Amino acid sequence: MKITPELIVFAMLAGPAALGAVGVVASKSAVRSALCLVFNFFLLAFLYFSLNMELLGISQIMVYAGAIMVLFVFVIMLLNPKLLEEKRDLKRPIGLLFGFVLFGLLASQILPATINVDAAPVVNQVGSPQLIGDALFTSYVFPFEVVSILLLVGVVGSVFLAKKRTP
Amino acid sequence: MDWLHSLNPTIQDVLSAFGRAILAIIPIFAPVPFIIWYERRLLSWMQDRIGPNRTGNITFSRTSKVVPGFLRGKKFKLFGLAQSMADGLKLFLKEDIMPDKTDRFLFILAPLIALFVALTLGCTIPYGGDTRFTPVADVNIGLLYILAISSLGAYSTVLAGYSSNNKYSLLGGLRASAQLISYELAMGVSLAAMVMTTGSLKMTDIVNAQAQPLFGEISFLHNWNILTPMGFISAVVFFICMLAETNRPPFDLPEAENELVAGYHTEYSTKRWGLFMMAEYMAMFTFSMVFATVFLGGYQLPIRWDALAPLENSYLMGLVVMLFKGAVGLSVYIWVRATFPRLRYDQLMNLGWRFLLPLAVANLMITATWIFATKVYSPTAGWITGIVLYAILFFVWAMVRHRAKKLEPQYRSRSVNMVSSNRRTVEVVSNKEATS
């Protein structure tokens, strides 16, 4: 395989990201797992940057690394789980099976591309906020509104759950 | 990755990028000792104290033969400016204690994250009109970049609190994460209104959009966002969120010295504690700069005059103006610290979720309606629409507040009732101003 600048950049970003993903499952403490996931998300954002997707990448950092994972860490710290001793049960073989299936799926997509390296042409400025906004509020305005209603349902549901039930 | 092939950097490009990075970090990094001195002095002045004003003074003897004649009896005053250096030296020479049962890796990582956030926040801020020097990266997502980086700042406090293996620290970390998440929302929404008015996320575009005459009419003033109605409301919301994001009083719940020993950095000593402190002051300064860029017209002088245009667009003048505006932001920070008592935890959550966020969202909607009316009909129609909507918003707010005061007297009581069985549940405020 010819070593191209793209490959070097991709390896610098994707290798640590994959290691972080391994760390999520491998590390003993829950907080370390969450932090490995943060690391993974952070590098994923840089992968998006390398594909000219600035808005997607920065949203990844802001939403996942900055908000959702902080909440995860918050909850983990609040509950402070002890180091879990894994019980031998059916979960592990089933999980391994699913993992291998997923690995096969991804590999079937990746392998053909690696045999003859032919990077997909990227439209310049594809990730600019203007283009995304145009697409979002013209062609895809209905799905956008549906998603907003879904989020509203989530907010209402969480408020309903958080309210004390007065018997 | 087309950009990788189109990259063909000459040595000049590399050097200029390096210079841009240096020029972005030095104005943030270098003033830190001065900022600390300034805060202590200003706070002392506000509290009728004297503060550090003696460090570094040299008084030569009047009678000694060792002192040359022209120096006898002379006194060199530094106004206590050496205090920060003395503090730094003291921090460096003290013993570094790391508790035994800490999570060592995270313990070391936490202050580094704080420093990283403080230093990289300003990378998209233009310090001057000369685009060769500023900003470091003029990306088309400048504001989002600032929001994203500042949201990473929560990790420093949370990890410091968690890894210290100390109850007080853990409480500080928990409070920090709750507070930062709550106030980021209102911050983002208030900035979104400004993105609407200026029409871009690029910082340079935001500054240029504010170079127009005020309201399109008054020619001797810039159209700074803080001078427009929606911009003013956004600026107030953003400033309060700024205080909360940098853990400054009155939002210093994570550090609350009189409840938690020192909050999340209880177990930190010497250099690492110094890193936290430096990061805090740098973040204050950078946030002041962000505030100046988005609301105070960036590197523009306060008066709009064509003769000043070349002066405005030079790097040095822009830097001076930006530093001055940052100093104004810092002064307000210190002023607020000297004025307000710390919020209680429930007051903090109420302010963030039940006042600032609805206000910012309503402001966003009104801004959208205003721009719509302006573009479709005329600026006058936009003004009328906006003012009417703001009046409706104020009316709704007064009504809701009146009801809340009637229903929930415990919010006005000074007694703390954190856990009580008979406490009323929080009413869901219907979003009336949104539908009007």
PDB file of C-alpha atoms in Angstrom, chain B residues 3 16 24 59 62 135 138 152 197 212 235 273 311 348 385 392 415 423 435:
ATOM      1  CA  TRP B   3      -7.231  20.234   1.341  1.00  0.00           C
ATOM      2  CA  SER B  16       3.233  33.148   9.729  1.00  0.00           C
ATOM      3  CA  ALA B  24      -2.760  34.744  20.021  1.00  0.00           C
ATOM      4  CA  THR B  59      13.821  52.306  49.987  1.00  0.00           C
ATOM      5  CA  ARG B  62      19.554  58.086  53.955  1.00  0.00           C
ATOM      6  CA  PRO B 135      -7.022  35.227  14.117  1.00  0.00           C
ATOM      7  CA  ASP B 138     -10.476  32.145  10.570  1.00  0.00           C
ATOM      8  CA  LEU B 152     -14.697  21.026  27.540  1.00  0.00           C
ATOM      9  CA  THR B 197     -28.366  39.487  13.528  1.00  0.00           C
ATOM     10  CA  GLN B 212     -21.989  49.686  10.076  1.00  0.00           C
ATOM     11  CA  ALA B 235     -25.238  40.516  26.300  1.00  0.00           C
ATOM     12  CA  TRP B 273      -2.882  24.593  42.001  1.00  0.00           C
ATOM     13  CA  LEU B 311      -5.570  53.052  12.615  1.00  0.00           C
ATOM     14  CA  LEU B 348     -28.343  28.844  40.873  1.00  0.00           C
ATOM     15  CA  THR B 385     -42.818  44.417  16.006  1.00  0.00           C
ATOM     16  CA  ILE B 392     -45.539  41.185  25.727  1.00  0.00           C
ATOM     17  CA  SER B 415     -33.771  29.520  55.443  1.00  0.00           C
ATOM     18  CA  ARG B 423     -42.257  21.221  49.195  1.00  0.00           C
ATOM     19  CA  THR B 435     -46.777  31.526  20.641  1.00  0.00           C
TER      20      THR B 435
END
